[in-house]
Coordinates of N, CA, C and O in Angstrom, one line a residue:
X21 N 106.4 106.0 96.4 CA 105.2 105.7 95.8 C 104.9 104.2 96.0 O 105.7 103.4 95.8
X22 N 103.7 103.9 96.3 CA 103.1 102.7 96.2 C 102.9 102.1 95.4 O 102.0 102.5 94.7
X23 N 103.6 101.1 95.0 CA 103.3 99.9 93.9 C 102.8 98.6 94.3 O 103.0 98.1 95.4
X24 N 102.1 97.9 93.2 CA 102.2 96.4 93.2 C 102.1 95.9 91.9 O 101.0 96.1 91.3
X25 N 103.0 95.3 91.4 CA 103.5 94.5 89.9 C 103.2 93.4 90.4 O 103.8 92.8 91.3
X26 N 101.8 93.0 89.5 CA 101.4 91.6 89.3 C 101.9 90.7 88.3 O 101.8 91.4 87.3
X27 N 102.3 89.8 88.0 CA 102.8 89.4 86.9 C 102.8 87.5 86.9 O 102.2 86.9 87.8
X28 N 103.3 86.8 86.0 CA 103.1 85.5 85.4 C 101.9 84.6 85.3 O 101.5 83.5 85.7
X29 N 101.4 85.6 84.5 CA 99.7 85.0 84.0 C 100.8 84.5 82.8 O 102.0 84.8 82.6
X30 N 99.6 83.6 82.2 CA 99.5 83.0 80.7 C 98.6 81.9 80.5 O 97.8 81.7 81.4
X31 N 98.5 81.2 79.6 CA 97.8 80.1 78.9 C 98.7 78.7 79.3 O 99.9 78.5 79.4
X32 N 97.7 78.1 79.5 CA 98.0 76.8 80.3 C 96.8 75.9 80.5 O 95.7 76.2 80.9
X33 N 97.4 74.4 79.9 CA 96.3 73.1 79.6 C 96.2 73.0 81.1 O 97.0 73.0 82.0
X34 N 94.8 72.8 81.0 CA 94.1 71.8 82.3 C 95.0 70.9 83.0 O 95.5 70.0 82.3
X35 N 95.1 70.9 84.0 CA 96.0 70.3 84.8 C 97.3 71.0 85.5 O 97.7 70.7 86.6
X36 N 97.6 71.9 84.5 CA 99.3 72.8 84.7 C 99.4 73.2 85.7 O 98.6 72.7 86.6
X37 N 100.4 74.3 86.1 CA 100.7 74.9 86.6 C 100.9 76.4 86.3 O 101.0 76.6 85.1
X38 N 100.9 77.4 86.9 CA 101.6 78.5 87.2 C 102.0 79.1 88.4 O 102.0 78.3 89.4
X39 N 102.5 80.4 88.5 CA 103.0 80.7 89.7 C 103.0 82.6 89.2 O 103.5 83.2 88.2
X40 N 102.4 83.0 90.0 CA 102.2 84.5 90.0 C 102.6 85.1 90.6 O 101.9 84.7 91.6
X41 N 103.5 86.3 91.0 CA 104.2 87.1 91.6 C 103.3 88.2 91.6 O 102.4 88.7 90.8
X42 N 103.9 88.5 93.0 CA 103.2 90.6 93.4 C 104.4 91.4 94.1 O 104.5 91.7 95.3
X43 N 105.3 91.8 93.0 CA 106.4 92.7 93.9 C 105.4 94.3 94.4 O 104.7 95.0 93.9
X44 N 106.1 94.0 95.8 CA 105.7 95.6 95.9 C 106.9 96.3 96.4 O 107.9 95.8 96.8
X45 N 106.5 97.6 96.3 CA 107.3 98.8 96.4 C 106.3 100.2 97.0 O 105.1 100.6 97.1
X46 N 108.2 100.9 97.7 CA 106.9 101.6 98.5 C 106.3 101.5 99.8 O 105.8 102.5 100.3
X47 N 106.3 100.2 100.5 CA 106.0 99.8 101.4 C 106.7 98.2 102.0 O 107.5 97.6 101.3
X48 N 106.3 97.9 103.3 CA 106.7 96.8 103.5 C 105.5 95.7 103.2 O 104.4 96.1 103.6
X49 N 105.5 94.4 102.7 CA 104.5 94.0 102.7 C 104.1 93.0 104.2 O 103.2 92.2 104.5
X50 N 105.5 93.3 105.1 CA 105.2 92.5 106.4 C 104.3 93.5 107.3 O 104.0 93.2 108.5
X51 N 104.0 94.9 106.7 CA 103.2 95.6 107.4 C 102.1 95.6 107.3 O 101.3 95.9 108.2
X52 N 101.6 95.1 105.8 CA 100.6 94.9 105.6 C 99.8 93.0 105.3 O 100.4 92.0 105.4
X53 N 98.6 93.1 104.8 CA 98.0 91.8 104.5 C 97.9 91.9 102.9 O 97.3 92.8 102.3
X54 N 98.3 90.8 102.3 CA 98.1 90.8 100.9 C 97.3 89.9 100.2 O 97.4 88.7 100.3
X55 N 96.5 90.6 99.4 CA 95.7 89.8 98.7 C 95.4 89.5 97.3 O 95.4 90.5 96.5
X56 N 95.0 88.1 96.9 CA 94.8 87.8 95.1 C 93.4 87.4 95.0 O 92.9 86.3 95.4
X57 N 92.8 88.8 94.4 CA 91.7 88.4 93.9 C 91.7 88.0 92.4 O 92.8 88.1 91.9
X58 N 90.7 87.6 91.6 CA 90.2 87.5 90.3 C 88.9 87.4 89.8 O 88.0 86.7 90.5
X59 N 88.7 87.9 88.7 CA 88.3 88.4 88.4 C 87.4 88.1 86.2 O 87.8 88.6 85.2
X60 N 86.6 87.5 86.3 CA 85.8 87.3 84.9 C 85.0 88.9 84.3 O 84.6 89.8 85.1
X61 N 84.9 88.9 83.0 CA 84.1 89.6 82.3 C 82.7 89.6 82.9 O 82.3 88.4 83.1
X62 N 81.8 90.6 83.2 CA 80.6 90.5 83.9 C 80.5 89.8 85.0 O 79.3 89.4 85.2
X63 N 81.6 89.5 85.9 CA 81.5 88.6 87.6 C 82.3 90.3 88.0 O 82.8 91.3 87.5
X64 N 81.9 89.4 89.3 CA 82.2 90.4 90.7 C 83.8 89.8 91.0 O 84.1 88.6 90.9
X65 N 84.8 90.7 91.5 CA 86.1 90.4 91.9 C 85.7 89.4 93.2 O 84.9 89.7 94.1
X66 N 86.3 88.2 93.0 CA 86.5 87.5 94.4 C 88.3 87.5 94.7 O 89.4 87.5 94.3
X67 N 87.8 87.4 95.4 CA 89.1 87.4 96.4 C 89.4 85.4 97.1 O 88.8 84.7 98.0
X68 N 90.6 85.3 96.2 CA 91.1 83.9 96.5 C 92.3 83.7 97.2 O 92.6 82.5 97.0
X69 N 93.1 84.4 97.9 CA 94.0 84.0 98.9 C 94.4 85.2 99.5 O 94.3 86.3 99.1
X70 N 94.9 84.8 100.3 CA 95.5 86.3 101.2 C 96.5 85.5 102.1 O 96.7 84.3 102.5
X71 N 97.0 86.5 102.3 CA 98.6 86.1 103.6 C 98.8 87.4 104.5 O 98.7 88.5 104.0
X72 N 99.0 87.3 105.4 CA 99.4 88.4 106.5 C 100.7 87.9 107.0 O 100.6 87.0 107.9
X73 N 102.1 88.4 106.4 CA 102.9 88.1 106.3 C 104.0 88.0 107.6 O 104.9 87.2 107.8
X74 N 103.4 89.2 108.5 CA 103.9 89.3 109.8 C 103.5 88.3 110.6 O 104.5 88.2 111.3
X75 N 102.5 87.2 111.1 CA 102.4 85.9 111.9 C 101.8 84.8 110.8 O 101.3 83.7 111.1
X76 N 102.0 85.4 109.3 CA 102.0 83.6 109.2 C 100.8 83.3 108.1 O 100.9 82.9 107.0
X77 N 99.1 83.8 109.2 CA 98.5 83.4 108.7 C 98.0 83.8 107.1 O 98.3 84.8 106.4
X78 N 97.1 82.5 106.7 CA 96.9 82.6 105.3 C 95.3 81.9 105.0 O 94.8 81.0 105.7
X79 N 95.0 82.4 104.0 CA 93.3 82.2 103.6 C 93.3 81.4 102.6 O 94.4 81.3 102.2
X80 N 92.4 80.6 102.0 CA 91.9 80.4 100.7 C 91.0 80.0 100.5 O 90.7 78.8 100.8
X81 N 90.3 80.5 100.0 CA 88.4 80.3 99.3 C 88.7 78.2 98.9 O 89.7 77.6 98.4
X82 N 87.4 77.5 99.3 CA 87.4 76.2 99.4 C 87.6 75.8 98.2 O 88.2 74.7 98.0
X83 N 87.0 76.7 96.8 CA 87.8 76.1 95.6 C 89.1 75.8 95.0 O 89.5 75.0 94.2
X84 N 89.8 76.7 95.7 CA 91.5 76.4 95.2 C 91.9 75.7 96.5 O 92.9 75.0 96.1
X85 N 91.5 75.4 98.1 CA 92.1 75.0 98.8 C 92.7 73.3 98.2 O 92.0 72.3 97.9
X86 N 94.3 73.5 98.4 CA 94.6 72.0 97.8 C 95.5 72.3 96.7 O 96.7 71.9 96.6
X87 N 95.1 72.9 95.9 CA 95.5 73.7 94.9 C 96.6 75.1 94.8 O 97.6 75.2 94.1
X88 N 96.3 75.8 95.6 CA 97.0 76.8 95.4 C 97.4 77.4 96.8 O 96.7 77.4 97.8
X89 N 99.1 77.9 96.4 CA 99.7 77.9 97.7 C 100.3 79.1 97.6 O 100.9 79.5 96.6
X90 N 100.1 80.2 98.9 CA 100.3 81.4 98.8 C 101.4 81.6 99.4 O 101.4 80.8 100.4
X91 N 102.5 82.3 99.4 CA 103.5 82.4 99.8 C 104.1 83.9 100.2 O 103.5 84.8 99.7
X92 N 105.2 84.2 101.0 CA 105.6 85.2 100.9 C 107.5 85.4 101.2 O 108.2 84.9 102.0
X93 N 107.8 86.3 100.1 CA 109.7 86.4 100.5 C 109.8 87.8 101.0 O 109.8 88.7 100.1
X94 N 110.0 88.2 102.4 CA 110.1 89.0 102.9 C 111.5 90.2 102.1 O 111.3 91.4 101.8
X95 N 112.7 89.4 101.8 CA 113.7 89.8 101.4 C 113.3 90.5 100.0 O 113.6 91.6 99.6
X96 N 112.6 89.7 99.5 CA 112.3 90.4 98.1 C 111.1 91.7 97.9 O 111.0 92.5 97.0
X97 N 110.2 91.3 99.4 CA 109.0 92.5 99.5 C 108.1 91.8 98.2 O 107.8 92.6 97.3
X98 N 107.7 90.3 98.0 CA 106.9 89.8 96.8 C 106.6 88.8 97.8 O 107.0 88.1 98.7
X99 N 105.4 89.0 96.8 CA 104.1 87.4 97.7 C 103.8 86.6 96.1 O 103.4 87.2 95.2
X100 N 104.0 85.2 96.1 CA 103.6 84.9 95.3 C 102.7 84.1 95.9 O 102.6 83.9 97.1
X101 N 101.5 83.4 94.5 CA 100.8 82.6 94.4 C 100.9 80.9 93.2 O 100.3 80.7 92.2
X102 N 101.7 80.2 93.9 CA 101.7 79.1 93.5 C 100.2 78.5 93.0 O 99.3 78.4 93.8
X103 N 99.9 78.1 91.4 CA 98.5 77.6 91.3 C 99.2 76.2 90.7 O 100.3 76.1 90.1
X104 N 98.5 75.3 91.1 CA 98.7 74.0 90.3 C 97.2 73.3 90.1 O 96.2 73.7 90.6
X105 N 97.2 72.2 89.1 CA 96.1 71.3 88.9 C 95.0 72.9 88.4 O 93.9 73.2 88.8
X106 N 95.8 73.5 87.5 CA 94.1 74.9 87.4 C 93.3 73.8 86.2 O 93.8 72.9 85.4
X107 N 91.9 74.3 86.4 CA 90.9 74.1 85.8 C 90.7 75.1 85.2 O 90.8 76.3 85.8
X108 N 90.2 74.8 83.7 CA 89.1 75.9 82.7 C 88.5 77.4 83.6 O 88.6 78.5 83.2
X109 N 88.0 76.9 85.0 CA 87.1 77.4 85.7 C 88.1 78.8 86.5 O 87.6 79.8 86.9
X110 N 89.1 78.6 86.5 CA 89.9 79.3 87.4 C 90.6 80.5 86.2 O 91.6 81.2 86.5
X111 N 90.1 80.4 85.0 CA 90.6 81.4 83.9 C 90.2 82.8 84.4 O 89.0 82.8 84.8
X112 N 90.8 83.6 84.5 CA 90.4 84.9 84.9 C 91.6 85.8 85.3 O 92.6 85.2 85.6
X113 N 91.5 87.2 85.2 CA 92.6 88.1 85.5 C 93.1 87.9 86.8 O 92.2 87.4 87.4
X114 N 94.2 88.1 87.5 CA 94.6 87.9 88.6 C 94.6 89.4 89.1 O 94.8 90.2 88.2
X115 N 94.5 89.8 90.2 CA 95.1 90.8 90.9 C 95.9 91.0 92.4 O 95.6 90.4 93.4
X116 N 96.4 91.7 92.3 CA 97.3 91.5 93.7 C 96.9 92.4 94.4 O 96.7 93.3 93.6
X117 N 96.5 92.9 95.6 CA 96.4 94.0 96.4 C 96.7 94.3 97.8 O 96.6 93.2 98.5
X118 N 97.0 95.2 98.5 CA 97.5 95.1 99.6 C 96.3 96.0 100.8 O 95.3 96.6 100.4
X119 N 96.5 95.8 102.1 CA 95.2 96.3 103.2 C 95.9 96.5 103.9 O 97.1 96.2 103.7
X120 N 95.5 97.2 105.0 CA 96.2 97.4 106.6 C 95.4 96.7 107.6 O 95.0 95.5 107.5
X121 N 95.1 97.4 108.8 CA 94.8 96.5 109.7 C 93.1 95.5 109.6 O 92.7 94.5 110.2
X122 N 92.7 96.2 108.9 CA 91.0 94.9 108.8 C 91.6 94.6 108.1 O 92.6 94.2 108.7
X123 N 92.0 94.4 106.8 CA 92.7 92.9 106.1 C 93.1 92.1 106.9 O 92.4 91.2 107.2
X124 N 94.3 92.3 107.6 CA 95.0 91.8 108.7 C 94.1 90.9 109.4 O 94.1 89.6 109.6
X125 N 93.2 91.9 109.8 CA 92.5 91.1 111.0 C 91.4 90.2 110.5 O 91.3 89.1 111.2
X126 N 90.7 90.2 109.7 CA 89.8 89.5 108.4 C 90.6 88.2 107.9 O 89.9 87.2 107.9
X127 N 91.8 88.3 107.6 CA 92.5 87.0 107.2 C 92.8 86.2 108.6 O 92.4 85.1 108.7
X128 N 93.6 86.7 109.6 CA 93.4 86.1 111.1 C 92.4 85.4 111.5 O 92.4 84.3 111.9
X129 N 91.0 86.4 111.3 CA 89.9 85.4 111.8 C 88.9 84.9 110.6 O 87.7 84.9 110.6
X130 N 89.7 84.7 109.8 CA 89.4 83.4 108.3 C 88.3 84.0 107.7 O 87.4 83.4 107.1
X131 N 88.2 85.2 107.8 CA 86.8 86.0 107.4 C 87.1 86.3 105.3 O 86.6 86.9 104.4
X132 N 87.7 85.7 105.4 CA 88.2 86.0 103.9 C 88.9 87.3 103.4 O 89.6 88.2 104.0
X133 N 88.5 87.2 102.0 CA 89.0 88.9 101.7 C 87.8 89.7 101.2 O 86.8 89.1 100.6
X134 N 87.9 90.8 101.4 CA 86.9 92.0 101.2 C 87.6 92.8 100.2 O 88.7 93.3 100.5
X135 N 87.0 92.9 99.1 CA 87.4 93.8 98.3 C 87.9 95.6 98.8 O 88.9 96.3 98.7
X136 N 86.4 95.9 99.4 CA 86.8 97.3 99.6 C 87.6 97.9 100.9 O 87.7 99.1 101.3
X137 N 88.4 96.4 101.5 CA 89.0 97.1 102.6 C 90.4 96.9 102.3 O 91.3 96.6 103.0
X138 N 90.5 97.2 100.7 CA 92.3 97.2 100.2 C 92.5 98.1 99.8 O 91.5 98.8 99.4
X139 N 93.7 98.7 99.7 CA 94.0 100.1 100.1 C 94.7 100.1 98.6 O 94.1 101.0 98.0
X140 N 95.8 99.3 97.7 CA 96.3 99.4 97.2 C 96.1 98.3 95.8 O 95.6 97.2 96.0
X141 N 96.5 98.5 94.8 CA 95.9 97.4 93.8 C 97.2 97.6 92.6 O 97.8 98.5 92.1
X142 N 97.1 95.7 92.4 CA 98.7 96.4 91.5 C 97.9 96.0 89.8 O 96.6 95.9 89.9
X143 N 98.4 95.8 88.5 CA 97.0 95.8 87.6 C 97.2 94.4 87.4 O 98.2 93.8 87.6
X144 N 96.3 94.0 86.9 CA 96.9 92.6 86.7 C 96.9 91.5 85.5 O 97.0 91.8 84.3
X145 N 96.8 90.4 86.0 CA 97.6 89.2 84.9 C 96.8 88.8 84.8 O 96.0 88.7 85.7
X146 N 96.5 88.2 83.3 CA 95.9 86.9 82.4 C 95.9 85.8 82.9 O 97.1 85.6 83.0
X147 N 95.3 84.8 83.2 CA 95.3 83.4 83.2 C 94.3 82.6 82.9 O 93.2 82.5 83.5
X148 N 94.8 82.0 81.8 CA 93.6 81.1 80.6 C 94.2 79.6 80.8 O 95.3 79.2 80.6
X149 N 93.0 78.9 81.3 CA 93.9 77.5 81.2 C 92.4 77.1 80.0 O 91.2 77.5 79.8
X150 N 93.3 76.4 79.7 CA 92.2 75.9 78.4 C 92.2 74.3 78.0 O 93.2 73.7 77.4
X151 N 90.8 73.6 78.3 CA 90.3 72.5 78.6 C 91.3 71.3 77.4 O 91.0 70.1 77.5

């Protein structure tokens, strides 16, 4: 069975840190491309980093670029997301999700992430940084 466990949301002053994990299971995630979108009350899910874990490459929307560092441990089958310096603005649910080959190929050619071309979705985490 396909999983993805999103996890280490919480509350955190302007400036902080967190770090958010996406174990999966079920699959390899060097087979696929993975991605963290989020997500506000009445907004549309954007999609803020992605990694294609098999050559490397990695995305990030120009607001977090600087900020937030996407990573991957092949051994553990978990991609985290390193956030630092978060703003008020970046409060919103996190989600993890995984794609096959247009993810893949979308993050390669910096095309960002596309919601509906992810296959899998794990549920996700809280994160409130508060001014």
């Amino acid at each position: 069975e396909v999983q993805l466990q999103a996890s280490g949301g919480g509350l955190v002053q302007a400036g902080g840190s967190l770090r958010l994990s996406c174990a999966a299971s079920g699959f390899s995630i060097d087979d696929y491309g993975i991605g963290w979108f989020r997500q506000t009350p009445g907004k549309e899910r954007e999609g803020v980093s992605g990694i294609s874990s098999s050559d490397g490459t990695k995305y990030y929307i120009d607001s977090v670029k600087g900020r937030f560092t996407i990573s991957s441990d092949s051994a553990k089958n978990t991609v985290y997301l390193q956030m630092n310096s978060l703003q008020p603005e970046d409060t919103a649910t996190y989600y993890c999700a995984a794609g096959g080959y247009s993810v893949i190929a979308a993050l390669v050619q910096g095309q960002g992430l596309r919601a509906h071309e992810y296959d899998y979705w794990g549920q996700g985490t809280l994160v409130t940084v508060s001014s």
